[in-house]
Amino acid sequence: MKKIIFLIALSAVELVHSQNPLAIPPTLTGTTFNLNIQNGSESYFTGNPTPTYGINGPILGPTLIVNKGDNVTMNVHNTLTVPTTIHWHGLHVSAMNNGGPHDIIASGATWSPNFDIKNDAGTYWYHPHGAGKTELHVMKGIAGMIIVRDNIESALNLPRTYGIDDIPLVVQTKSFDVLNQVYVGDHMDTSIFVNGTIHPYFDAPSQVVRFRLLNGSSMRTFNFGFSNGMTFTQIGIDGGLLANSLPMTRLQLAPGERGEIVVDFSALNGQSIQLMSYASEMPDGIFGATTVGIVPDVIDMYANNFLNGADFKIMDINVVSPTTTPVPVTSIPTALTTYTPYSAVNVDVNRTFVLDTIRLLPNDVPNLASGPFGINNHTFNMDSINVIVPLNSTEIWTIINKTHIAHPFHIHDVQFNVLEKNGVPPVPNETGWKDVILVMPHDSVKFITKFTDFADSMTPYMYHCHLLHHEDDGMMGSFLVIDPSASLQEIEKGEMDLTVYPNPSSDLWNVQAKWNSETTIEIHNLLGEKIYSKKYSHLNENEIISISSLKFNSGIYLMNVNSGNSFETIRLEKK
Ligand code: C2O
Ligand code: CU
């Protein structure tokens, strides 16, 4: 049955103030960005104020407007009493600058990554990626939008006046406890925020308006549409413009995904409509749909959350007079950009990632709807590396979901092209550059990408589920991009003093290192295939690995040694 919920029906403790004008985050432009992560406080409900986190303000952060080709410096200063991190979601930057869990910004510290903007024009974002605290930090308010501009997008007749006809919409649902504190331990995210504003309304000029939709929620997928059923036009996805604009009445976005739409309000002057989420139309298995999982694998409290499976209002829109400046855009371009996907003809490596439940503790009884979940039978470990990618490798990644719920799979560093979803080509608005893709239950997604820059044998990138609760629980892995032609010296890092000899060799490798107790040695060929893998509880000072067998063809190999807190990679050659 279809539930229709309007905000008046929300929890009684919410203030009965009519509506709040939608906050438009301030912008920062230029090439040096000073971002102060700070404590804040907001009064969303009667009773206690809500402690928040924000960047340069009490909640959320400024929108950073950058140009493709610029070299930018981000001075991220953490004034919180706790450590955090900032990740530039979707931007193609080096692992050192990318702000993963390894780039911790201690309380009081400043982190100043410097990088070139290499992405196409589009809507990206920044948010914390800290060990186990991503969900809490994002929900408390650390998140902001990044708008990249470039010549192709600038040449199109699109609304482009920020806050007037080009509107950022950071859409989030959040949970609060009885003291009005942000709470991440339940699935009761029933308060809806846009740009950090609860119960927002927006006065839209009666002309063509662009909305940059970002799903910044921890768990919930939205199925956007308008209450009057009007058609709108999607122009952009995660990694930039679509090749052609797409008229539609619904746009589904999972956590982490972005969608740029343009809406023609010119015939609606004086009217009020709502931006809605039509979650009653979403298929089962998506967090936010009517039911999740297959009985009895249900998620605690899920059915008590009245937004799940309901059609609910996200924002009121009052259509007002058109602007004089900017001069209203009156038509929507159809051809937007040239889309040249990676060719699946010359693929170097195929990899498979299985999303499944995992036992974190010996007495865990994993549940196919609520987890705990892992990837390829691993949960995230700061000190190990799950995948080694050779620089310049064109790769097809197949993500197989063996669970009862949908997981938005996200990869750092690169944008990808979806090749197939469960064996069929992607829908038009997933045909383009993506960095998050929702993998439906018992379904699979194949995408192609290429790792063209930023070899670094020490700092990993991440791939993970963008349901922040799952990410925090370890549904994440790490990968290094390594230059296989770099000399042994350049690849070798760390404190293990790893030495392998002879190299090159035709019959054996003698492995010498300062071992900790438990050590894993893996040897991969340049196709990413694991040729050798062994876990040692005790190692001889000189461990001898025979390589005379046929499975070791002549060629280059990468040996990864994981020992306690140390990780080293070495380049080897079989003659
Ligand atoms: Cu938006 Cu790894 O995250
Ligand atoms: Cu997940």
Coordinates of C-alpha atoms and ligand atoms in Angstrom, one line a residue:
M1 CA 0.0 0.0 0.0
K2 CA 1.2 3.5 -0.9
K3 CA 1.9 5.6 2.1
I4 CA 1.8 9.4 1.7
I5 CA 3.4 11.4 4.4
F6 CA 3.7 15.1 4.7
L7 CA 5.9 16.8 7.2
I8 CA 3.0 17.8 9.5
A9 CA 2.9 14.2 10.4
L10 CA 6.5 14.1 11.6
S11 CA 7.5 13.5 15.2
A12 CA 5.7 15.7 17.7
V13 CA 9.0 17.1 19.2
E14 CA 9.8 18.9 15.9
L15 CA 9.2 22.7 16.2
V16 CA 5.9 23.6 14.6
H17 CA 7.5 26.6 12.8
S18 CA 6.0 26.9 9.4
Q19 CA 8.9 26.4 7.1
N20 CA 12.5 27.6 6.9
P21 CA 14.0 29.3 3.8
L22 CA 16.5 26.9 2.2
A23 CA 20.0 27.7 3.2
I24 CA 22.3 28.2 0.3
P25 CA 25.9 27.3 1.3
P26 CA 28.3 30.2 0.7
T27 CA 30.8 29.7 -2.1
L28 CA 34.6 29.8 -2.1
T29 CA 36.4 30.4 -5.3
G30 CA 40.1 30.8 -6.3
T31 CA 42.8 28.3 -5.8
T32 CA 43.5 28.4 -2.1
F33 CA 40.6 27.2 0.1
N34 CA 40.6 27.6 3.9
L35 CA 38.3 25.1 5.5
N36 CA 37.9 25.2 9.3
I37 CA 36.1 22.2 10.7
Q38 CA 34.3 23.3 13.7
N39 CA 31.7 22.7 16.4
G40 CA 28.3 24.3 16.0
S41 CA 24.9 24.2 17.4
E42 CA 21.4 24.4 15.8
S43 CA 17.9 24.5 17.1
Y44 CA 16.0 22.0 15.1
F45 CA 13.6 20.8 17.8
T46 CA 12.0 22.0 21.0
G47 CA 14.2 21.4 24.0
N48 CA 17.9 20.9 23.7
P49 CA 19.8 22.4 20.8
T50 CA 21.6 20.0 18.6
P51 CA 25.4 20.0 18.6
T52 CA 26.6 19.9 15.0
Y53 CA 29.8 20.0 13.0
G54 CA 30.4 22.3 10.1
I55 CA 33.1 23.8 7.9
N56 CA 33.5 27.6 8.3
G57 CA 30.0 27.6 9.9
P58 CA 27.8 25.5 12.2
I59 CA 26.6 23.0 9.7
L60 CA 27.8 21.7 6.3
G61 CA 30.5 23.5 4.4
P62 CA 30.9 26.1 1.7
T63 CA 30.5 25.1 -2.0
L64 CA 33.9 25.1 -3.6
I65 CA 33.9 26.4 -7.2
V66 CA 36.9 25.3 -9.2
N67 CA 37.9 25.2 -12.8
K68 CA 39.3 22.2 -14.6
G69 CA 43.0 22.7 -14.9
D70 CA 43.5 24.8 -11.8
N71 CA 46.0 23.8 -9.2
V72 CA 44.4 24.2 -5.8
T73 CA 45.5 24.0 -2.2
M74 CA 43.0 23.1 0.5
N75 CA 44.0 24.2 4.0
V76 CA 41.8 21.9 6.1
H77 CA 42.1 22.9 9.8
N78 CA 40.5 20.7 12.4
T79 CA 39.3 22.7 15.4
L80 CA 37.3 19.7 16.8
T81 CA 38.5 17.8 19.8
V82 CA 38.5 14.6 17.8
P83 CA 40.4 13.6 14.7
T84 CA 38.7 13.6 11.3
T85 CA 39.5 13.4 7.6
I86 CA 38.3 15.0 4.4
H87 CA 37.9 13.1 1.2
W88 CA 37.3 14.8 -2.2
H89 CA 34.6 12.5 -3.4
G90 CA 34.8 11.9 -7.2
L91 CA 37.9 14.0 -7.8
H92 CA 40.8 12.4 -9.6
V93 CA 43.7 13.2 -7.3
S94 CA 46.7 11.3 -5.9
A95 CA 46.2 8.9 -3.0
M96 CA 48.3 11.2 -0.8
N97 CA 45.9 14.1 -1.5
N98 CA 42.7 12.1 -1.7
G99 CA 41.8 12.1 2.0
G100 CA 41.2 8.5 2.8
P101 CA 41.3 6.9 6.3
H102 CA 45.1 7.2 6.2
D103 CA 45.1 11.0 6.0
I104 CA 44.0 11.7 9.6
I105 CA 43.7 15.3 10.6
A106 CA 44.4 15.4 14.3
S107 CA 42.6 17.8 16.6
G108 CA 44.2 21.2 16.1
A109 CA 46.1 20.1 13.0
T110 CA 45.9 21.5 9.4
W111 CA 46.2 19.3 6.4
S112 CA 47.1 21.0 3.2
P113 CA 46.8 18.9 0.1
N114 CA 47.6 20.5 -3.2
F115 CA 46.4 19.0 -6.5
D116 CA 45.3 19.8 -10.0
I117 CA 41.6 19.7 -10.9
K118 CA 41.5 17.1 -13.6
N119 CA 37.8 16.3 -13.6
D120 CA 35.2 17.4 -16.1
A121 CA 32.6 20.0 -15.1
G122 CA 30.2 18.5 -12.7
T123 CA 29.0 18.2 -9.1
Y124 CA 31.4 16.5 -6.6
W125 CA 31.6 16.7 -2.9
Y126 CA 33.8 16.5 0.2
H127 CA 33.1 14.6 3.4
P128 CA 35.0 12.8 6.2
H129 CA 36.4 9.3 5.7
G130 CA 37.7 8.6 9.2
A131 CA 38.2 5.2 10.7
G132 CA 34.8 4.1 11.8
K133 CA 33.4 7.6 12.2
T134 CA 32.3 8.6 8.7
E135 CA 28.6 8.2 9.4
L136 CA 28.7 10.2 12.6
H137 CA 30.8 13.0 11.2
V138 CA 28.8 13.3 8.0
M139 CA 25.5 13.2 9.9
K140 CA 26.7 15.8 12.4
G141 CA 27.3 18.1 9.4
I142 CA 30.7 17.7 7.8
A143 CA 30.0 17.7 4.0
G144 CA 30.1 20.2 1.2
M145 CA 29.7 20.5 -2.5
I146 CA 32.4 21.0 -5.1
I147 CA 31.4 22.5 -8.5
V148 CA 33.9 22.0 -11.3
R149 CA 33.6 24.2 -14.3
D150 CA 35.2 23.7 -17.7
N151 CA 35.0 25.1 -21.2
I152 CA 32.5 22.5 -22.6
E153 CA 30.0 23.1 -19.8
S154 CA 30.5 26.9 -19.9
A155 CA 29.7 27.0 -23.6
L156 CA 26.2 25.5 -23.0
N157 CA 23.2 27.7 -22.4
L158 CA 22.5 26.4 -18.9
P159 CA 21.5 28.1 -15.7
R160 CA 24.8 29.0 -14.0
T161 CA 24.2 31.7 -11.4
Y162 CA 24.8 30.0 -8.1
G163 CA 22.0 30.3 -5.6
I164 CA 19.7 32.0 -8.1
D165 CA 19.1 29.6 -11.0
D166 CA 21.8 27.1 -10.2
I167 CA 20.9 25.6 -6.8
P168 CA 22.9 23.1 -4.7
L169 CA 20.7 20.6 -2.9
V170 CA 22.5 18.5 -0.3
V171 CA 19.7 16.1 0.7
Q172 CA 20.1 14.1 3.9
T173 CA 18.0 12.2 6.4
K174 CA 19.2 12.0 10.0
S175 CA 18.4 10.3 13.3
F176 CA 18.3 12.0 16.7
D177 CA 18.0 10.7 20.2
V178 CA 15.6 12.0 22.9
L179 CA 18.1 14.8 23.8
N180 CA 18.2 15.9 20.2
Q181 CA 21.7 14.7 19.6
V182 CA 22.6 13.2 16.2
Y183 CA 22.4 9.5 16.7
V184 CA 23.8 6.8 14.4
G185 CA 22.9 3.6 16.2
D186 CA 19.4 3.0 14.9
H187 CA 17.7 3.1 11.5
M188 CA 15.3 5.9 12.5
D189 CA 16.5 8.6 10.1
T190 CA 13.2 10.3 9.9
S191 CA 14.3 14.0 9.8
I192 CA 14.8 15.4 6.4
F193 CA 17.3 18.2 5.7
V194 CA 18.3 20.1 2.5
N195 CA 21.5 22.1 2.8
G196 CA 21.3 21.6 6.6
T197 CA 17.8 23.2 6.7
I198 CA 15.0 21.2 8.2
H199 CA 11.5 21.8 6.7
P200 CA 12.9 23.9 3.9
Y201 CA 11.1 25.9 1.3
F202 CA 12.7 27.5 -1.8
D203 CA 11.5 30.4 -3.8
A204 CA 12.2 29.3 -7.4
P205 CA 12.1 32.0 -10.1
S206 CA 9.5 31.0 -12.8
Q207 CA 12.1 30.1 -15.4
V208 CA 14.5 27.2 -16.1
V209 CA 16.3 26.4 -12.9
R210 CA 19.2 23.9 -12.4
F211 CA 19.3 21.7 -9.2
R212 CA 22.5 20.0 -8.3
L213 CA 21.1 17.0 -6.3
L214 CA 23.5 15.3 -3.9
N215 CA 22.4 12.4 -1.8
G216 CA 24.5 13.0 1.3
S217 CA 22.6 10.6 3.5
S218 CA 24.1 7.7 5.4
M219 CA 21.8 5.0 4.2
R220 CA 18.7 6.3 2.4
T221 CA 18.1 6.2 -1.4
F222 CA 15.8 8.9 -2.7
N223 CA 13.5 8.7 -5.7
F224 CA 13.1 12.3 -6.7
G225 CA 10.1 13.7 -8.5
F226 CA 7.8 16.7 -8.3
S227 CA 4.3 16.6 -6.7
N228 CA 2.6 18.0 -9.8
G229 CA 4.1 15.1 -11.9
M230 CA 6.1 17.5 -14.1
T231 CA 8.8 16.4 -16.3
F232 CA 12.3 17.6 -15.6
T233 CA 15.5 17.0 -17.5
Q234 CA 18.6 15.4 -16.2
I235 CA 21.9 16.8 -17.6
G236 CA 24.6 15.5 -15.3
I237 CA 25.6 12.5 -13.2
D238 CA 28.5 11.7 -10.8
G239 CA 31.4 12.5 -13.2
G240 CA 29.9 15.3 -15.3
L241 CA 27.5 16.0 -18.1
L242 CA 25.5 13.3 -19.8
A243 CA 26.0 13.1 -23.6
N244 CA 22.4 14.2 -24.1
S245 CA 19.8 15.7 -21.8
L246 CA 17.2 13.2 -20.6
P247 CA 13.6 14.2 -19.8
M248 CA 12.2 12.2 -16.9
T249 CA 9.8 12.3 -14.0
R250 CA 11.8 10.3 -11.4
L251 CA 15.5 10.3 -10.5
Q252 CA 16.7 7.8 -8.1
L253 CA 20.0 8.6 -6.3
A254 CA 21.7 6.4 -3.8
P255 CA 24.0 7.7 -1.0
G256 CA 27.0 9.4 -2.6
E257 CA 25.5 9.8 -6.1
R258 CA 24.8 13.2 -7.7
G259 CA 22.4 14.2 -10.4
E260 CA 22.1 17.6 -12.0
I261 CA 18.6 18.4 -13.3
V262 CA 17.0 21.4 -15.0
V263 CA 13.4 22.2 -14.3
D264 CA 11.3 24.6 -16.2
F265 CA 9.1 26.6 -13.8
S266 CA 8.1 29.2 -16.3
A267 CA 4.5 28.2 -16.5
L268 CA 4.1 27.9 -12.7
N269 CA 4.5 31.5 -11.5
G270 CA 2.5 31.9 -8.2
Q271 CA 2.1 28.2 -7.7
S272 CA 3.6 25.9 -4.9
I273 CA 4.7 22.4 -5.5
Q274 CA 6.9 20.0 -3.6
L275 CA 10.1 18.2 -4.4
M276 CA 9.2 14.7 -3.3
S277 CA 10.8 11.3 -2.8
Y278 CA 8.6 8.6 -4.3
A279 CA 10.0 5.8 -2.2
S280 CA 6.9 3.7 -2.6
E281 CA 8.0 3.1 -6.2
M282 CA 11.5 1.8 -5.3
P283 CA 12.1 -1.9 -5.5
D284 CA 12.6 -4.0 -2.4
G285 CA 16.1 -4.3 -1.2
I286 CA 17.0 -0.6 -1.5
F287 CA 17.3 1.1 1.9
G288 CA 14.3 3.4 2.0
A289 CA 11.9 1.1 0.1
T290 CA 8.9 -0.5 1.8
T291 CA 10.6 -3.6 3.1
V292 CA 14.2 -4.6 3.0
G293 CA 15.6 -8.0 2.6
I294 CA 13.8 -11.2 2.5
V295 CA 12.0 -12.3 5.7
P296 CA 13.4 -13.3 8.2
D297 CA 16.5 -11.2 7.3
V298 CA 15.0 -7.9 8.3
I299 CA 16.8 -4.9 9.6
D300 CA 16.1 -3.8 13.2
M301 CA 13.6 -1.0 13.5
Y302 CA 13.3 -0.7 9.7
A303 CA 9.6 -1.1 9.6
N304 CA 9.1 1.5 12.3
N305 CA 10.7 4.2 10.1
F306 CA 7.7 5.8 8.5
L307 CA 9.7 7.2 5.6
N308 CA 10.6 3.8 4.4
G309 CA 8.3 3.0 1.4
A310 CA 6.5 6.3 1.8
D311 CA 6.1 9.1 -0.7
F312 CA 7.4 12.1 1.3
K313 CA 8.1 15.7 0.8
I314 CA 11.7 16.9 0.7
M315 CA 11.2 20.6 0.1
D316 CA 8.4 23.1 -0.7
I317 CA 9.0 25.1 -3.8
N318 CA 7.1 28.4 -4.3
V319 CA 7.4 29.7 -7.8
V320 CA 7.9 33.5 -7.9
S321 CA 8.6 36.1 -10.5
P322 CA 11.4 35.4 -13.0
T323 CA 14.8 37.1 -12.6
T324 CA 15.9 40.1 -14.6
T325 CA 19.6 39.2 -13.9
P326 CA 20.6 36.7 -14.8
V327 CA 18.5 36.7 -18.0
P328 CA 16.4 33.6 -17.7
V329 CA 17.4 30.6 -19.7
T330 CA 14.4 29.7 -21.8
S331 CA 15.3 26.4 -23.4
I332 CA 17.3 23.3 -22.4
P333 CA 20.1 22.1 -24.7
T334 CA 19.7 18.6 -25.9
A335 CA 23.3 17.7 -26.9
L336 CA 25.6 18.3 -23.9
T337 CA 29.0 16.7 -24.4
T338 CA 30.9 14.0 -26.2
Y339 CA 30.9 10.7 -24.3
T340 CA 33.8 8.5 -25.2
P341 CA 33.8 5.5 -22.9
Y342 CA 36.7 3.2 -22.3
S343 CA 36.9 0.4 -24.8
A344 CA 36.5 -3.1 -23.5
V345 CA 38.7 -4.4 -26.3
N346 CA 42.0 -4.0 -24.7
V347 CA 41.4 -4.9 -21.1
D348 CA 44.5 -5.6 -18.9
V349 CA 42.9 -7.0 -15.8
N350 CA 39.5 -8.4 -14.7
R351 CA 38.7 -8.4 -11.0
T352 CA 35.7 -9.6 -9.1
F353 CA 34.4 -8.1 -5.8
V354 CA 31.9 -10.1 -3.9
L355 CA 29.6 -8.3 -1.4
D356 CA 28.6 -10.7 1.2
T357 CA 28.0 -11.1 4.9
I358 CA 31.0 -11.8 7.1
R359 CA 31.7 -12.9 10.7
L360 CA 33.4 -10.1 12.5
L361 CA 33.2 -11.8 15.9
P362 CA 33.2 -15.6 16.5
N363 CA 29.6 -15.5 17.7
D364 CA 28.2 -13.3 15.0
V365 CA 25.2 -14.6 13.1
P366 CA 25.4 -12.5 9.9
N367 CA 22.1 -11.5 8.5
L368 CA 21.8 -11.0 4.7
A369 CA 19.9 -7.7 5.2
S370 CA 21.7 -6.1 8.1
G371 CA 25.2 -7.7 7.9
P372 CA 27.9 -7.3 9.0
F373 CA 29.1 -7.1 5.4
G374 CA 32.5 -7.5 3.8
I375 CA 34.0 -7.4 0.4
N376 CA 35.7 -10.6 -0.9
N377 CA 35.4 -12.0 2.6
H378 CA 37.5 -9.2 4.1
T379 CA 36.6 -6.2 6.2
F380 CA 38.7 -3.1 6.0
N381 CA 42.1 -3.1 7.7
M382 CA 44.2 0.1 7.8
D383 CA 47.4 -1.9 7.7
S384 CA 46.8 -4.2 4.7
I385 CA 46.3 -3.8 1.0
N386 CA 43.6 -5.7 -0.7
V387 CA 44.4 -5.0 -4.4
I388 CA 47.4 -3.9 -6.4
V389 CA 46.7 -2.1 -9.6
P390 CA 49.5 -1.7 -12.1
L391 CA 49.7 1.9 -13.4
N392 CA 48.0 2.4 -16.8
S393 CA 45.9 -0.7 -16.3
T394 CA 42.5 -0.8 -18.1
E395 CA 40.4 -2.9 -15.8
I396 CA 36.9 -4.4 -15.7
W397 CA 35.6 -4.7 -12.2
T398 CA 32.6 -7.0 -11.6
I399 CA 30.7 -6.4 -8.4
I400 CA 28.6 -9.3 -7.2
N401 CA 26.0 -8.7 -4.5
K402 CA 25.1 -11.9 -2.6
T403 CA 23.1 -10.1 0.0
H404 CA 19.5 -9.2 0.4
I405 CA 20.0 -5.4 0.2
A406 CA 21.4 -3.0 -2.4
H407 CA 24.8 -1.5 -1.8
P408 CA 26.1 1.6 -3.6
F409 CA 29.7 0.7 -4.6
H410 CA 32.1 3.6 -4.8
I411 CA 35.7 3.7 -5.9
H412 CA 38.2 6.5 -5.2
D413 CA 40.6 8.0 -7.8
V414 CA 38.8 7.2 -11.0
Q415 CA 35.5 7.6 -12.8
F416 CA 34.1 4.5 -14.5
N417 CA 31.8 3.4 -17.3
V418 CA 29.1 0.9 -16.4
L419 CA 29.2 -1.9 -19.0
E420 CA 26.4 -4.2 -17.6
K421 CA 23.9 -4.5 -14.8
N422 CA 23.0 -8.1 -14.4
G423 CA 24.0 -8.8 -18.0
V424 CA 22.2 -5.9 -19.6
P425 CA 23.6 -2.5 -20.7
P426 CA 23.0 0.4 -18.2
V427 CA 20.0 2.7 -18.4
P428 CA 20.7 6.1 -20.1
N429 CA 21.3 8.0 -16.9
E430 CA 23.9 5.5 -15.8
T431 CA 25.6 5.7 -19.2
G432 CA 28.5 8.2 -18.6
W433 CA 31.1 8.8 -16.0
K434 CA 30.2 7.4 -12.6
D435 CA 31.9 6.9 -9.2
V436 CA 29.1 5.3 -7.3
I437 CA 26.8 2.5 -8.6
L438 CA 24.0 0.9 -6.8
V439 CA 24.3 -2.9 -6.9
M440 CA 20.9 -4.5 -6.4
P441 CA 20.5 -7.6 -4.2
H442 CA 21.6 -10.8 -5.9
D443 CA 22.6 -8.8 -8.9
S444 CA 25.9 -7.8 -10.4
V445 CA 27.5 -4.7 -12.0
K446 CA 30.4 -4.7 -14.4
F447 CA 32.3 -1.5 -15.0
I448 CA 35.4 -0.5 -16.9
T449 CA 38.0 2.1 -15.8
K450 CA 41.6 3.0 -16.2
F451 CA 44.3 3.9 -13.7
T452 CA 46.3 6.4 -15.6
D453 CA 48.1 8.4 -12.9
F454 CA 49.4 8.7 -9.4
A455 CA 51.5 5.6 -8.8
D456 CA 52.3 5.4 -5.1
S457 CA 53.5 2.2 -3.5
M458 CA 52.6 3.4 0.0
T459 CA 49.3 5.2 0.2
P460 CA 46.2 3.3 -0.8
Y461 CA 42.9 4.4 -2.3
M462 CA 39.6 2.9 -1.2
Y463 CA 36.7 1.1 -2.7
H464 CA 33.7 0.7 -0.5
C465 CA 29.9 0.6 0.1
H466 CA 28.7 4.2 0.4
L467 CA 26.1 3.3 3.0
L468 CA 28.1 5.0 5.6
H469 CA 27.1 2.5 8.3
H470 CA 28.5 -0.3 6.2
E471 CA 31.6 1.6 5.4
D472 CA 32.3 2.3 9.1
D473 CA 31.7 -1.4 9.8
G474 CA 34.4 -2.3 7.3
M475 CA 32.6 -2.9 4.0
M476 CA 35.7 -1.3 2.4
G477 CA 38.9 -2.4 0.8
S478 CA 42.1 -0.6 -0.3
F479 CA 44.1 -0.6 -3.5
L480 CA 47.5 0.7 -4.4
V481 CA 48.4 1.9 -7.9
I482 CA 51.9 0.8 -8.5
D483 CA 54.3 1.5 -11.4
P484 CA 55.5 -2.0 -12.3
S485 CA 58.4 -0.5 -14.2
A486 CA 59.7 1.4 -11.2
S487 CA 62.9 0.0 -9.8
L488 CA 62.8 -2.3 -6.8
Q489 CA 64.1 0.5 -4.6
E490 CA 61.2 2.8 -5.5
I491 CA 58.6 0.2 -4.8
E492 CA 60.1 -1.0 -1.6
K493 CA 59.0 1.1 1.4
G494 CA 58.4 0.5 5.1
E495 CA 60.3 -0.9 8.0
M496 CA 60.4 -4.5 7.1
D497 CA 63.7 -4.4 5.2
L498 CA 62.3 -6.8 2.7
T499 CA 64.9 -8.4 0.5
V500 CA 64.2 -11.0 -2.2
Y501 CA 67.0 -12.7 -4.1
P502 CA 68.1 -13.7 -6.6
N503 CA 66.2 -11.3 -8.7
P504 CA 65.7 -12.0 -11.6
S505 CA 65.5 -15.8 -10.9
S506 CA 64.4 -18.9 -12.7
D507 CA 63.9 -21.3 -9.8
L508 CA 63.5 -19.8 -6.4
W509 CA 63.1 -16.6 -4.5
N510 CA 64.7 -16.3 -1.1
V511 CA 62.6 -13.9 1.0
Q512 CA 64.3 -12.1 3.9
A513 CA 62.7 -9.5 6.2
K514 CA 62.1 -8.4 9.7
W515 CA 59.0 -10.4 10.4
N516 CA 56.3 -9.8 12.9
S517 CA 54.3 -12.8 14.2
E518 CA 51.9 -13.4 11.4
T519 CA 52.8 -12.7 7.8
T520 CA 51.0 -13.1 4.5
I521 CA 53.0 -13.3 1.3
E522 CA 51.1 -12.9 -2.0
I523 CA 52.6 -12.9 -5.5
H524 CA 50.5 -11.4 -8.3
N525 CA 51.3 -11.2 -12.0
L526 CA 50.7 -8.0 -13.9
L527 CA 47.2 -9.2 -14.8
G528 CA 46.4 -9.0 -11.2
E529 CA 46.1 -12.8 -10.9
K530 CA 47.2 -14.2 -7.6
I531 CA 49.8 -16.8 -8.4
Y532 CA 50.9 -17.5 -4.8
S533 CA 49.4 -16.8 -1.4
K534 CA 50.4 -18.2 1.9
K535 CA 49.8 -17.2 5.5
Y536 CA 52.7 -17.9 7.8
S537 CA 52.3 -18.1 11.5
H538 CA 56.0 -18.6 11.8
L539 CA 58.6 -17.7 9.2
N540 CA 62.1 -18.8 8.7
E541 CA 64.6 -16.0 8.5
N542 CA 65.0 -17.0 4.9
E543 CA 61.8 -18.2 3.4
I544 CA 62.3 -20.0 0.1
I545 CA 59.5 -19.9 -2.5
S546 CA 60.0 -22.2 -5.4
I547 CA 59.0 -20.6 -8.7
S548 CA 60.1 -23.3 -11.1
S549 CA 56.6 -24.6 -11.6
L550 CA 54.7 -23.8 -14.8
K551 CA 52.3 -21.4 -13.1
F552 CA 55.1 -18.9 -12.9
N553 CA 55.5 -17.8 -16.5
S554 CA 58.5 -15.7 -17.3
G555 CA 57.7 -12.1 -16.6
I556 CA 57.2 -9.4 -14.0
Y557 CA 55.6 -10.2 -10.6
L558 CA 54.7 -8.1 -7.6
M559 CA 55.2 -9.7 -4.2
N560 CA 53.2 -8.2 -1.3
V561 CA 54.2 -8.9 2.2
N562 CA 51.8 -8.0 5.0
S563 CA 53.3 -8.5 8.4
G564 CA 51.5 -7.0 11.4
N565 CA 51.4 -3.3 10.8
S566 CA 53.9 -3.4 8.0
F567 CA 53.2 -3.7 4.3
E568 CA 55.7 -3.9 1.5
T569 CA 55.7 -4.6 -2.1
I570 CA 58.6 -5.7 -4.2
R571 CA 59.0 -6.1 -8.0
L572 CA 60.4 -9.4 -9.1
E573 CA 61.2 -11.0 -12.4
K574 CA 61.0 -14.7 -13.3
K575 CA 63.4 -15.6 -16.1
Ligands
C2O1 CU1 32.2 9.5 -0.7 CU2 35.1 6.8 -0.1 O1 33.6 8.2 -0.3
CU2 CU 26.4 -1.6 2.0

